[in-house]
Amino acid sequence: MKCVVIGGNVKVLGKAVHALSRIGDELYVEPTENGLSLRAVNSSRSAYACFLFAPLFFQLYEAGGPDAHGELFRCKVLMKTFLAIFRSLPSLEKTVSKCLISLNPRASRLVVQLHYKYGVTKTHNLSFQECELLQAIFDKQLCTSTLCASARVLVDAVVHFPVTLAEVTLGVGPSGKVSLRNYVDEETEPSKTMVTELCLSEDEFQDVRVPQETQVTFCLKEFRGLLSFAESSNLPLSIHFDTPGRPAVFSLEDPLLEVHLVLATLADSNASSQAQTANGACHKCAADEDFAVDDLESYMIAMETTTVPLPVLWVSADTVAGQSSPYSQPRGAGRGQ
Amino acid sequence: MRFRAKILDVACLNHFTRVINTIAKLAKTCTLRLTPGKLYFILTDKVANGGVSMWCELSQGNFFDEFQMEGVAAEHNEIYLELMPENLSRALKTAQNAKTVKIKLTNKHCPCLTVAVELPSLASSSRIVTHDIPVAVIPRRLWNDFKEPSVPDFDVSIYLPVLKTMKSVVERMKNLSNSIVIEANLNGEMNLKIETDLVSVTTHFKDLGNPPWVLDGDSQNSTQDRDPETMAEARVDIKKLQQLLAGQQVNPTKALCNIVSKRIVHFILLHEDVYLQYFIPALA
């Protein structure tokens, strides 16, 4: 794969890498027919982000030829290393005129070359690892509710919450009032925690299609990463969500770039206590990469007692191929660690 | 028990926020006393605070456009609440361009001070942010714990140097030592000293001036008989001093300290309409 980014798009690429770095420790680089896809997932599989840059985003884009299995070569690199190349966005904007990225399966390095003013060129050779396909299962069309707003509105909304806040609850009430509230989990004493709630009226949004009152709780930290990208791109942000527990999808679209952030949402804590215990157990076990037998049992219990099937955020290539190890079962959406 | 107040003026809001930020730097938890005319932020000298105590008094009329309260009873028309000023500081932080800020005492999942901020927005209706800050109501029988501290029988009273300078000196010293000696005399001289095994550093301030205290009783005589060159000193925890100085965002109108040799250092800071007293006990 070989691609060249020039001018202002170098900064856009840099900002995308910054947003992805808020999600996971590894950057998945995947050239496709439709463009270059950069993806990341967090360790508990509760957050997934994908930036797809169309061929027109680049001055030059060559996806490379398919291998013996008919697949294009893909790899993953350490996020820290890739981010370091694009660390300083102001200097990228001012001094970098061209960025060349090339991935040769036969070579053992991913090459990122930045061409600066005054004839300086910096070449970074990153080692990579081959990897499986990283693809979250989600379908925006299946989400019952949609909100669309300019990033500015949302950025101004989240500024009222402390930077360290983990989770936020987005609710749509009667008469289209949209609220954002910090989520206080059951373990924290309510009389010790400050509760902040922001109400936005329907007309601050470009589109509100929410058939019934609903509330979803998701991780704010990962959402903030996307928000700061959205703010600089000036594109409207759409939020697609469904019932609590089903993943929420945040997306930005434009002819050159498609961005999706999929976040797991908390299963409804207002449900009956039995279901609550089940959901609680599910959160804990989803956090472990390897299920211990006990946790798997409670996970199984959760499957049985809740009427809404637990969200399937994540399917690995193994499962798609039909291997039957219990440990590669579709994993529930737990909270990110 | 009821309390509702409203701030409409931006300058008043900024000023109130600055006061709250100062208090938040001095105390993790403190008592808010509300009376019809004034607000008080009080910290009593419990062991948990390291023996420091604070008394901050504001006239509500200088900040609020509306202020209504009803205390626990007619004869005791006051409200005492325990809260974390950091929460109030956070609530006000993003409210600086608000149209109005309302503060009221509510009972949600527990007694709360609710701060409702009305923000300008492009839409027809304003954006409202509410912050519910949990508070604890302090019963009347404990009100005696929160009396205004009296000015101690000091050995030396002196005006402080420019706080910005004092702050940067103390901040550098904090890296070298855990305690600092504050000494001053009636000749307007003050020294800040630290001493460790490896190094000792002293900063000298001159021509500070000594405030003229008019006190009843014999205490004043002993001060007048005092040799102006003799230093009164106290060794205090440097972090407490640094916290006090760090919280001062604007130079006060009047800043002085009273030193009771080897016992306590009493700071009085007057900034326009805010009166702050802060006591730091001497280390053993």
mmCIF file of N, CA, C and O in Angstrom, chain A residues 152-153 156-157 159-162 177 190-201 203-204, chain B residues 84 87-88 90-91 94 109-110 119 121-134:
data_model
loop_
_atom_site.group_PDB
_atom_site.id
_atom_site.type_symbol
_atom_site.label_atom_id
_atom_site.label_comp_id
_atom_site.label_asym_id
_atom_site.label_seq_id
_atom_site.Cartn_x
_atom_site.Cartn_y
_atom_site.Cartn_z
ATOM 1 N N ARG A 152 -19.925 21.887 17.547
ATOM 2 C CA ARG A 152 -19.817 23.025 18.462
ATOM 3 C C ARG A 152 -20.806 22.920 19.622
ATOM 4 O O ARG A 152 -20.466 23.128 20.780
ATOM 5 N N VAL A 153 -22.041 22.573 19.294
ATOM 6 C CA VAL A 153 -23.091 22.459 20.327
ATOM 7 C C VAL A 153 -22.688 21.408 21.351
ATOM 8 O O VAL A 153 -22.818 21.606 22.559
ATOM 9 N N ASP A 156 -19.655 22.487 23.502
ATOM 10 C CA ASP A 156 -20.089 23.436 24.532
ATOM 11 C C ASP A 156 -20.868 22.733 25.623
ATOM 12 O O ASP A 156 -20.943 23.216 26.743
ATOM 13 N N ALA A 157 -21.497 21.612 25.281
ATOM 14 C CA ALA A 157 -22.271 20.882 26.281
ATOM 15 C C ALA A 157 -21.359 20.111 27.228
ATOM 16 O O ALA A 157 -21.548 20.147 28.435
ATOM 17 N N VAL A 159 -18.355 20.654 28.075
ATOM 18 C CA VAL A 159 -17.390 21.451 28.831
ATOM 19 C C VAL A 159 -17.808 21.607 30.303
ATOM 20 O O VAL A 159 -16.973 21.856 31.168
ATOM 21 N N HIS A 160 -19.089 21.441 30.572
ATOM 22 C CA HIS A 160 -19.566 21.600 31.946
ATOM 23 C C HIS A 160 -19.269 20.405 32.829
ATOM 24 O O HIS A 160 -19.501 20.458 34.038
ATOM 25 N N PHE A 161 -18.794 19.334 32.218
ATOM 26 C CA PHE A 161 -18.490 18.152 33.004
ATOM 27 C C PHE A 161 -16.999 18.079 33.263
ATOM 28 O O PHE A 161 -16.203 18.448 32.418
ATOM 29 N N PRO A 162 -16.607 17.581 34.456
ATOM 30 C CA PRO A 162 -15.175 17.537 34.734
ATOM 31 C C PRO A 162 -14.448 16.620 33.754
ATOM 32 O O PRO A 162 -14.994 15.632 33.296
ATOM 33 N N LYS A 177 -36.721 17.478 24.613
ATOM 34 C CA LYS A 177 -35.631 18.059 25.405
ATOM 35 C C LYS A 177 -34.509 17.042 25.541
ATOM 36 O O LYS A 177 -34.738 15.921 25.960
ATOM 37 N N PRO A 190 -24.574 8.513 46.921
ATOM 38 C CA PRO A 190 -25.188 9.651 46.239
ATOM 39 C C PRO A 190 -25.081 10.955 47.021
ATOM 40 O O PRO A 190 -25.046 12.033 46.431
ATOM 41 N N SER A 191 -25.004 10.862 48.357
ATOM 42 C CA SER A 191 -24.953 12.111 49.112
ATOM 43 C C SER A 191 -23.557 12.731 49.110
ATOM 44 O O SER A 191 -23.321 13.735 49.742
ATOM 45 N N LYS A 192 -22.633 12.076 48.384
ATOM 46 C CA LYS A 192 -21.303 12.678 48.359
ATOM 47 C C LYS A 192 -20.954 13.220 46.986
ATOM 48 O O LYS A 192 -19.935 13.839 46.780
ATOM 49 N N THR A 193 -21.789 12.901 45.994
ATOM 50 C CA THR A 193 -21.416 13.256 44.631
ATOM 51 C C THR A 193 -22.258 14.375 44.067
ATOM 52 O O THR A 193 -23.475 14.386 44.190
ATOM 53 N N MET A 194 -21.577 15.280 43.398
ATOM 54 C CA MET A 194 -22.256 16.382 42.739
ATOM 55 C C MET A 194 -22.855 15.867 41.440
ATOM 56 O O MET A 194 -22.212 15.117 40.712
ATOM 57 N N VAL A 195 -24.097 16.265 41.166
ATOM 58 C CA VAL A 195 -24.747 15.837 39.926
ATOM 59 C C VAL A 195 -24.918 17.057 39.032
ATOM 60 O O VAL A 195 -25.486 18.066 39.444
ATOM 61 N N THR A 196 -24.426 16.949 37.821
ATOM 62 C CA THR A 196 -24.538 18.061 36.879
ATOM 63 C C THR A 196 -25.429 17.634 35.734
ATOM 64 O O THR A 196 -25.254 16.549 35.185
ATOM 65 N N GLU A 197 -26.382 18.485 35.378
ATOM 66 C CA GLU A 197 -27.260 18.147 34.265
ATOM 67 C C GLU A 197 -27.408 19.340 33.337
ATOM 68 O O GLU A 197 -27.616 20.467 33.766
ATOM 69 N N LEU A 198 -27.298 19.065 32.055
ATOM 70 C CA LEU A 198 -27.413 20.118 31.067
ATOM 71 C C LEU A 198 -28.608 19.796 30.181
ATOM 72 O O LEU A 198 -28.753 18.670 29.725
ATOM 73 N N CYS A 199 -29.470 20.796 29.960
ATOM 74 C CA CYS A 199 -30.620 20.577 29.075
ATOM 75 C C CYS A 199 -30.484 21.408 27.824
ATOM 76 O O CYS A 199 -30.250 22.611 27.885
ATOM 77 N N LEU A 200 -30.631 20.752 26.705
ATOM 78 C CA LEU A 200 -30.576 21.445 25.421
ATOM 79 C C LEU A 200 -31.939 21.320 24.775
ATOM 80 O O LEU A 200 -32.568 20.272 24.855
ATOM 81 N N SER A 201 -32.378 22.376 24.126
ATOM 82 C CA SER A 201 -33.685 22.248 23.485
ATOM 83 C C SER A 201 -33.529 21.645 22.103
ATOM 84 O O SER A 201 -32.454 21.640 21.503
ATOM 85 N N ASP A 203 -34.324 22.635 19.255
ATOM 86 C CA ASP A 203 -33.842 23.428 18.120
ATOM 87 C C ASP A 203 -32.360 23.718 18.102
ATOM 88 O O ASP A 203 -31.869 24.336 17.168
ATOM 89 N N GLU A 204 -31.638 23.210 19.095
ATOM 90 C CA GLU A 204 -30.170 23.333 18.996
ATOM 91 C C GLU A 204 -29.633 22.235 18.100
ATOM 92 O O GLU A 204 -28.475 22.256 17.697
ATOM 93 N N MET B 84 -18.365 21.019 50.196
ATOM 94 C CA MET B 84 -17.025 21.016 49.621
ATOM 95 C C MET B 84 -16.943 22.179 48.642
ATOM 96 O O MET B 84 -17.578 22.130 47.571
ATOM 97 N N ASN B 87 -16.690 21.809 44.803
ATOM 98 C CA ASN B 87 -17.863 21.555 43.965
ATOM 99 C C ASN B 87 -18.471 22.856 43.461
ATOM 100 O O ASN B 87 -18.858 22.974 42.296
ATOM 101 N N LEU B 88 -18.538 23.827 44.369
ATOM 102 C CA LEU B 88 -19.104 25.126 44.007
ATOM 103 C C LEU B 88 -18.205 25.796 42.968
ATOM 104 O O LEU B 88 -18.659 26.400 41.998
ATOM 105 N N ARG B 90 -16.287 24.291 40.803
ATOM 106 C CA ARG B 90 -16.466 23.623 39.511
ATOM 107 C C ARG B 90 -17.740 24.060 38.833
ATOM 108 O O ARG B 90 -17.792 24.213 37.615
ATOM 109 N N ALA B 91 -18.797 24.233 39.628
ATOM 110 C CA ALA B 91 -20.078 24.625 39.046
ATOM 111 C C ALA B 91 -19.985 26.017 38.439
ATOM 112 O O ALA B 91 -20.568 26.288 37.388
ATOM 113 N N THR B 94 -17.609 27.082 34.549
ATOM 114 C CA THR B 94 -18.058 27.217 33.169
ATOM 115 C C THR B 94 -19.274 28.131 33.055
ATOM 116 O O THR B 94 -19.971 28.108 32.049
ATOM 117 N N HIS B 109 -31.923 13.990 46.294
ATOM 118 C CA HIS B 109 -31.733 12.700 46.969
ATOM 119 C C HIS B 109 -31.220 12.929 48.382
ATOM 120 O O HIS B 109 -31.223 12.058 49.228
ATOM 121 N N CYS B 110 -30.759 14.167 48.626
ATOM 122 C CA CYS B 110 -30.286 14.584 49.943
ATOM 123 C C CYS B 110 -30.279 16.110 49.893
ATOM 124 O O CYS B 110 -30.441 16.665 48.812
ATOM 125 N N LEU B 119 -27.449 29.803 30.322
ATOM 126 C CA LEU B 119 -26.417 30.203 29.383
ATOM 127 C C LEU B 119 -27.030 30.691 28.088
ATOM 128 O O LEU B 119 -28.074 30.190 27.671
ATOM 129 N N SER B 121 -27.717 30.832 24.209
ATOM 130 C CA SER B 121 -27.603 29.822 23.157
ATOM 131 C C SER B 121 -28.199 30.383 21.886
ATOM 132 O O SER B 121 -28.929 31.365 21.901
ATOM 133 N N LEU B 122 -27.877 29.731 20.776
ATOM 134 C CA LEU B 122 -28.364 30.201 19.480
ATOM 135 C C LEU B 122 -29.845 29.884 19.302
ATOM 136 O O LEU B 122 -30.521 30.469 18.482
ATOM 137 N N ALA B 123 -30.330 28.925 20.085
ATOM 138 C CA ALA B 123 -31.741 28.531 19.940
ATOM 139 C C ALA B 123 -32.637 29.536 20.647
ATOM 140 O O ALA B 123 -32.174 30.437 21.329
ATOM 141 N N SER B 124 -33.921 29.356 20.507
ATOM 142 C CA SER B 124 -34.877 30.295 21.096
ATOM 143 C C SER B 124 -34.846 30.248 22.618
ATOM 144 O O SER B 124 -34.933 31.271 23.277
ATOM 145 N N SER B 125 -34.694 29.044 23.170
ATOM 146 C CA SER B 125 -34.665 28.975 24.639
ATOM 147 C C SER B 125 -33.224 28.828 25.109
ATOM 148 O O SER B 125 -32.393 28.273 24.405
ATOM 149 N N SER B 126 -32.946 29.344 26.302
ATOM 150 C CA SER B 126 -31.577 29.292 26.813
ATOM 151 C C SER B 126 -31.194 27.877 27.195
ATOM 152 O O SER B 126 -32.040 27.037 27.419
ATOM 153 N N ARG B 127 -29.931 27.692 27.316
ATOM 154 C CA ARG B 127 -29.415 26.407 27.779
ATOM 155 C C ARG B 127 -29.327 26.483 29.298
ATOM 156 O O ARG B 127 -28.831 27.458 29.833
ATOM 157 N N ILE B 128 -29.793 25.466 29.962
ATOM 158 C CA ILE B 128 -29.736 25.480 31.435
ATOM 159 C C ILE B 128 -28.844 24.347 31.913
ATOM 160 O O ILE B 128 -29.028 23.195 31.512
ATOM 161 N N VAL B 129 -27.895 24.687 32.768
ATOM 162 C CA VAL B 129 -27.062 23.658 33.391
ATOM 163 C C VAL B 129 -27.358 23.698 34.877
ATOM 164 O O VAL B 129 -27.311 24.764 35.467
ATOM 165 N N THR B 130 -27.689 22.564 35.456
ATOM 166 C CA THR B 130 -27.891 22.566 36.907
ATOM 167 C C THR B 130 -26.853 21.662 37.559
ATOM 168 O O THR B 130 -26.533 20.594 37.059
ATOM 169 N N HIS B 131 -26.346 22.151 38.668
ATOM 170 C CA HIS B 131 -25.397 21.369 39.441
ATOM 171 C C HIS B 131 -26.000 21.169 40.824
ATOM 172 O O HIS B 131 -26.333 22.145 41.488
ATOM 173 N N ASP B 132 -26.157 19.922 41.230
ATOM 174 C CA ASP B 132 -26.672 19.650 42.576
ATOM 175 C C ASP B 132 -25.492 19.310 43.459
ATOM 176 O O ASP B 132 -24.890 18.251 43.310
ATOM 177 N N ILE B 133 -25.186 20.218 44.371
ATOM 178 C CA ILE B 133 -24.034 20.002 45.246
ATOM 179 C C ILE B 133 -24.537 19.489 46.583
ATOM 180 O O ILE B 133 -25.260 20.186 47.289
ATOM 181 N N PRO B 134 -24.160 18.266 46.956
ATOM 182 C CA PRO B 134 -24.671 17.737 48.227
ATOM 183 C C PRO B 134 -24.096 18.533 49.400
ATOM 184 O O PRO B 134 -22.926 18.901 49.402
#
